[in-house]
């Protein structure tokens, strides 16, 4: 955690030349990769040295616009013949701390890859039919959604909130949204992968074939291979969604109800379950970004602060739920179903907001946020986001110390907080989680205008550091999601007892530490591991 206790300073650029004669680098690469079906760009790859976080910036040697999987294999094998050349796969550039960058290295633009989206069926052995989609690693989830709805009538069971991300990118981390309490993260809904390892080998793997590579790559931060294809489990797509927001003045009641809802299906009590569960904290004020106005779901809905239960809390909490239903179901029937499911919850009865949307509109709900952010100029500003998993045991203390004190005035964006079930995660993957069966995702998603209209970048990063320091000082059990550290020692602390396995898999699948240098986990040398 030491990396987050340091004040932000720009990272120094490496001073060593990439090869003895830098002028020959492009020529040597062009000679080595003359048979690529894709293209190499030496002249203007600078946009690939930036990401959504806007905190780090570097310059790659070249951009590789790979057309097929074999292109990636050739690039990696070519890099292995250099003593220090590295390779990073970049999807849609939504990393936060330069994780998809490669200073003086090769950045592979995954969106130029094969964009296959093919429906396949497989007998489950129980007389029913399981359906999967075979999809390229560089395809965006929003494009997958569109194709699935139009052509198949099936869609993935587990999503992310924002779908402008690539398949390979989210599977290299976890992929979390409000469906994860029921179906697990996206990495728990994959049956097969095609991966190009750090040796340049093209490997098809699953839980029964090359399983060590399969589970290592899922949530593996790009350290063991580049995902070029995935088979993802599907389910029938519903027609409509009832989207609901419930307001709480007390955190204990919010957390207790959220945990009650996510454990209903797991206990077999499906009558009280929903299809989506998330939540967020917001400021108890009329601040248009951080406060009450950020809660209503429709333009015709108003938040009446006189209905807030007396508490004196500087922040309030919103439990966000969704129920899928068929288009032919009448509104009165859905109203009755929702009322039944909500009857045991302890929200403020006069502070309930709900709206009906098509399934596609709901899954793409953050697309509207993206469009608004681009229109008002905050999409392209720095985003020092902080994503944390916190154990149920310590979430109350986290609320008391972080939300009620450090973040009592908001962050200029959503402060997500909602529970997840560990038994929905396959612990053979590379993701590390806090102790306990229930843990919470806390996502601080800052959207601020550039300084001086908004806070300085350094102040936002310093507040993130303050939060992590507070967690460590008070013994809060947490793990970073989408983690970023500066050296192997800090990564060893992050992975804990899983670190030896992580190192062993790296030695097996990327022994020269060619892949994903922006993560700063391993250093690239000719004999790395």
Coordinates of N, CA and C in Angstrom, one line a residue, residues 367-482:
X367 N -24.4 4.9 -20.8 CA -24.1 5.5 -22.1 C -24.6 7.0 -22.1
X368 N -25.7 7.2 -21.5 CA -26.3 8.6 -21.4 C -25.4 9.4 -20.6
X369 N -24.8 8.9 -19.5 CA -23.9 9.6 -18.6 C -22.6 10.0 -19.4
X370 N -22.1 9.0 -20.2 CA -21.0 9.3 -21.1 C -21.3 10.4 -22.0
X371 N -22.4 10.4 -22.7 CA -22.7 11.5 -23.6 C -22.8 12.8 -22.9
X372 N -23.4 12.9 -21.8 CA -23.5 14.1 -21.0 C -22.1 14.6 -20.6
X373 N -21.3 13.7 -20.1 CA -19.9 14.0 -19.7 C -19.1 14.6 -20.8
X374 N -19.3 14.0 -22.0 CA -18.5 14.5 -23.2 C -19.0 15.9 -23.5
X375 N -20.3 16.1 -23.4 CA -20.9 17.4 -23.8 C -20.4 18.5 -22.8
X376 N -20.3 18.2 -21.6 CA -19.9 19.3 -20.6 C -18.4 19.3 -20.3
X377 N -17.6 18.5 -21.0 CA -16.2 18.6 -20.9 C -15.5 17.8 -19.8
X378 N -16.2 16.9 -19.1 CA -15.5 16.2 -18.0 C -15.1 14.8 -18.4
X379 N -15.5 14.3 -19.6 CA -15.1 13.0 -20.0 C -13.6 12.8 -20.2
X380 N -13.0 13.9 -20.8 CA -11.6 13.8 -21.1 C -10.7 14.4 -20.1
X381 N -11.2 14.8 -18.9 CA -10.4 15.3 -17.8 C -9.8 14.1 -17.0
X382 N -8.8 14.3 -16.2 CA -8.3 13.2 -15.4 C -9.4 12.6 -14.5
X383 N -9.3 11.3 -14.3 CA -10.2 10.5 -13.5 C -9.5 9.6 -12.5
X384 N -9.0 10.2 -11.4 CA -8.3 9.4 -10.4 C -9.3 8.6 -9.6
X385 N -9.9 7.5 -10.2 CA -10.9 6.7 -9.5 C -10.2 5.8 -8.5
X386 N -11.0 5.4 -7.6 CA -10.5 4.4 -6.6 C -11.6 3.3 -6.4
X387 N -11.2 2.1 -6.6 CA -12.1 0.9 -6.5 C -11.5 0.0 -5.4
X388 N -12.3 -0.4 -4.5 CA -11.9 -1.2 -3.3 C -12.9 -2.2 -3.0
X389 N -12.4 -3.4 -2.6 CA -13.3 -4.4 -2.0 C -13.1 -4.4 -0.5
X390 N -14.1 -4.2 0.3 CA -14.1 -4.1 1.7 C -14.9 -5.3 2.3
X391 N -14.3 -5.9 3.3 CA -15.0 -7.0 4.0 C -16.3 -6.5 4.7
X392 N -17.3 -7.4 4.8 CA -18.5 -7.1 5.5 C -18.2 -6.7 7.0
X393 N -17.2 -7.4 7.5 CA -16.9 -7.2 8.9 C -16.5 -5.7 9.2
X394 N -15.9 -5.1 8.2 CA -15.3 -3.7 8.4 C -16.1 -2.6 7.7
X395 N -17.2 -3.0 7.0 CA -17.8 -2.0 6.1 C -18.5 -0.9 7.0
X396 N -19.0 -1.2 8.1 CA -19.5 -0.2 9.0 C -18.5 0.8 9.4
X397 N -17.3 0.4 9.8 CA -16.2 1.3 10.2 C -15.8 2.1 9.0
X398 N -15.7 1.5 7.8 CA -15.4 2.2 6.6 C -16.4 3.3 6.4
X399 N -17.7 3.1 6.6 CA -18.7 4.1 6.4 C -18.4 5.2 7.4
X400 N -18.2 4.9 8.6 CA -18.0 5.9 9.7 C -16.8 6.8 9.4
X401 N -15.7 6.2 9.0 CA -14.5 6.9 8.8 C -14.3 7.6 7.5
X402 N -14.9 7.0 6.4 CA -14.6 7.5 5.1 C -15.8 8.3 4.6
X403 N -17.0 7.7 4.5 CA -18.1 8.4 3.9 C -18.6 9.5 4.8
X404 N -18.6 9.3 6.1 CA -19.2 10.3 7.0 C -18.2 11.4 7.3
X405 N -16.9 11.2 7.1 CA -15.9 12.2 7.4 C -15.1 12.6 6.2
X406 N -14.3 11.8 5.6 CA -13.4 12.2 4.5 C -14.3 12.6 3.3
X407 N -15.3 11.9 3.0 CA -16.1 12.1 1.8 C -17.5 12.7 2.0
X408 N -17.6 13.4 3.2 CA -18.9 13.9 3.5 C -19.4 15.0 2.6
X409 N -18.5 15.6 1.8 CA -18.9 16.6 0.8 C -19.0 16.1 -0.6
X410 N -18.8 14.8 -0.8 CA -18.9 14.2 -2.1 C -17.6 14.2 -2.8
X411 N -17.6 13.7 -4.1 CA -16.4 13.6 -4.9 C -16.6 14.1 -6.3
X412 N -17.8 14.7 -6.5 CA -18.0 15.2 -7.9 C -18.4 14.0 -8.8
X413 N -18.9 12.9 -8.3 CA -19.3 11.8 -9.1 C -19.9 10.7 -8.2
X414 N -20.3 9.6 -8.7 CA -20.9 8.5 -7.9 C -19.9 7.9 -6.9
X415 N -20.5 7.6 -5.7 CA -19.8 6.9 -4.7 C -20.5 5.5 -4.5
X416 N -20.2 4.6 -5.3 CA -20.9 3.3 -5.3 C -20.5 2.5 -4.0
X417 N -21.5 1.8 -3.5 CA -21.2 0.8 -2.4 C -22.3 -0.2 -2.4
X418 N -21.9 -1.5 -2.6 CA -22.9 -2.6 -2.6 C -22.3 -3.9 -2.3
X419 N -23.0 -4.9 -1.7 CA -22.4 -6.2 -1.3 C -22.4 -7.2 -2.5
X420 N -21.4 -8.1 -2.3 CA -21.2 -9.2 -3.3 C -21.0 -10.5 -2.5
X421 N -21.3 -11.6 -3.1 CA -21.2 -12.9 -2.5 C -19.9 -13.6 -3.0
X422 N -19.1 -14.0 -2.1 CA -17.8 -14.7 -2.6 C -18.1 -16.0 -3.2
X423 N -19.2 -16.7 -2.8 CA -19.4 -18.0 -3.4 C -19.8 -18.0 -4.9
X424 N -20.0 -16.8 -5.4 CA -20.3 -16.6 -6.9 C -19.0 -16.3 -7.7
X425 N -17.9 -16.3 -7.0 CA -16.6 -16.1 -7.6 C -15.8 -17.4 -7.6
X426 N -15.2 -17.7 -8.7 CA -14.3 -18.9 -8.8 C -12.9 -18.5 -8.2
X427 N -12.6 -19.1 -7.1 CA -11.4 -18.7 -6.4 C -10.1 -19.2 -7.0
X428 N -10.3 -20.0 -8.1 CA -9.1 -20.4 -8.9 C -8.6 -19.3 -9.8
X429 N -9.3 -18.3 -10.0 CA -8.8 -17.2 -10.8 C -7.8 -16.4 -10.1
X430 N -7.3 -15.3 -10.7 CA -6.2 -14.6 -10.1 C -6.7 -13.4 -9.3
X431 N -8.0 -13.2 -9.2 CA -8.5 -12.1 -8.4 C -8.3 -12.4 -6.9
X432 N -7.9 -11.4 -6.1 CA -7.8 -11.6 -4.6 C -8.9 -10.8 -4.0
X433 N -9.6 -11.3 -2.9 CA -10.7 -10.8 -2.3 C -10.5 -10.7 -0.8
X434 N -11.2 -9.8 -0.1 CA -11.1 -9.8 1.4 C -11.7 -11.1 2.0
X435 N -11.5 -11.2 3.3 CA -12.0 -12.4 4.0 C -13.5 -12.2 4.2
X436 N -14.1 -13.4 4.4 CA -15.6 -13.4 4.6 C -16.4 -13.8 3.4
X437 N -17.6 -14.3 3.6 CA -18.4 -14.7 2.5 C -19.1 -13.5 1.8
X438 N -19.3 -12.4 2.6 CA -19.9 -11.2 1.9 C -18.8 -10.1 2.0
X439 N -18.6 -9.4 0.9 CA -17.7 -8.2 0.9 C -18.4 -7.2 0.0
X440 N -17.9 -5.9 0.1 CA -18.5 -4.8 -0.6 C -17.6 -4.2 -1.6
X441 N -18.2 -3.8 -2.7 CA -17.5 -3.0 -3.7 C -17.7 -1.5 -3.3
X442 N -16.6 -0.8 -3.2 CA -16.7 0.7 -3.0 C -16.0 1.3 -4.2
X443 N -16.7 2.0 -5.0 CA -16.1 2.6 -6.2 C -16.3 4.1 -6.2
X444 N -15.2 4.9 -6.1 CA -15.3 6.3 -6.0 C -15.0 6.9 -7.4
X445 N -16.0 7.2 -8.2 CA -15.9 7.5 -9.6 C -15.9 9.1 -9.8
X446 N -14.8 9.7 -9.7 CA -14.7 11.1 -9.8 C -14.9 11.7 -11.2
X447 N -15.7 12.6 -11.4 CA -15.9 13.4 -12.6 C -15.8 14.9 -12.3
X448 N -14.7 15.5 -12.5 CA -14.5 16.9 -12.2 C -14.1 17.7 -13.4
X449 N -14.5 19.0 -13.4 CA -14.0 19.9 -14.4 C -12.5 20.1 -14.2
X450 N -11.8 20.4 -15.2 CA -10.4 20.7 -15.1 C -10.1 21.9 -14.2
X451 N -9.0 21.9 -13.5 CA -8.6 23.0 -12.6 C -8.4 24.2 -13.4
X452 N -8.9 25.4 -13.0 CA -9.3 25.8 -11.7 C -10.8 25.7 -11.4
X453 N -11.6 25.2 -12.4 CA -13.0 25.1 -12.2 C -13.3 23.9 -11.3
X454 N -12.5 22.9 -11.4 CA -12.6 21.8 -10.5 C -11.3 21.6 -9.6
X455 N -11.3 20.7 -8.7 CA -10.2 20.5 -7.8 C -8.9 20.1 -8.5
X456 N -7.7 20.5 -8.0 CA -6.5 20.0 -8.6 C -6.4 18.5 -8.6
X457 N -5.7 18.0 -9.6 CA -5.6 16.5 -9.7 C -4.8 16.0 -8.5
X458 N -3.8 16.8 -8.0 CA -3.0 16.3 -6.9 C -3.9 16.2 -5.6
X459 N -4.9 17.1 -5.5 CA -5.7 17.0 -4.3 C -6.6 15.8 -4.3
X460 N -7.1 15.4 -5.5 CA -8.0 14.3 -5.6 C -7.2 13.0 -5.3
X461 N -6.0 12.9 -5.8 CA -5.1 11.7 -5.6 C -4.7 11.7 -4.1
X462 N -4.5 12.9 -3.5 CA -4.1 12.9 -2.1 C -5.3 12.4 -1.2
X463 N -6.5 12.7 -1.7 CA -7.7 12.2 -0.9 C -7.8 10.7 -1.0
X464 N -7.5 10.1 -2.2 CA -7.5 8.7 -2.3 C -6.5 8.1 -1.4
X465 N -5.3 8.7 -1.3 CA -4.2 8.2 -0.4 C -4.7 8.3 1.0
X466 N -5.4 9.4 1.4 CA -5.9 9.5 2.7 C -6.8 8.4 3.1
X467 N -7.7 8.0 2.1 CA -8.7 7.0 2.4 C -7.9 5.6 2.6
X468 N -7.0 5.3 1.8 CA -6.2 4.1 2.0 C -5.4 4.1 3.3
X469 N -4.8 5.2 3.6 CA -4.1 5.3 4.8 C -5.0 5.1 6.0
X470 N -6.2 5.7 6.0 CA -7.2 5.5 7.0 C -7.6 4.0 7.2
X471 N -7.8 3.3 6.1 CA -8.1 1.9 6.1 C -7.0 1.1 6.8
X472 N -5.8 1.4 6.4 CA -4.6 0.6 7.0 C -4.4 0.9 8.4
X473 N -4.5 2.2 8.8 CA -4.3 2.6 10.2 C -5.4 2.0 11.1
X474 N -6.6 1.8 10.6 CA -7.7 1.3 11.4 C -7.9 -0.2 11.2
X475 N -7.0 -0.9 10.5 CA -7.1 -2.3 10.3 C -8.2 -2.8 9.5
X476 N -8.7 -2.0 8.6 CA -9.9 -2.4 7.7 C -9.4 -3.4 6.7
X477 N -10.1 -4.5 6.6 CA -9.7 -5.6 5.6 C -10.2 -5.2 4.2
X478 N -9.3 -4.9 3.3 CA -9.7 -4.5 2.0 C -8.7 -4.9 1.0
X479 N -9.1 -5.0 -0.3 CA -8.2 -5.2 -1.4 C -8.6 -4.2 -2.5
X480 N -7.6 -3.7 -3.2 CA -7.9 -2.9 -4.3 C -8.4 -3.7 -5.5
X481 N -9.4 -3.1 -6.2 CA -9.9 -3.7 -7.4 C -9.4 -2.8 -8.5
X482 N -9.0 -3.3 -9.7 CA -8.2 -2.6 -10.7 C -6.9 -2.0 -10.1

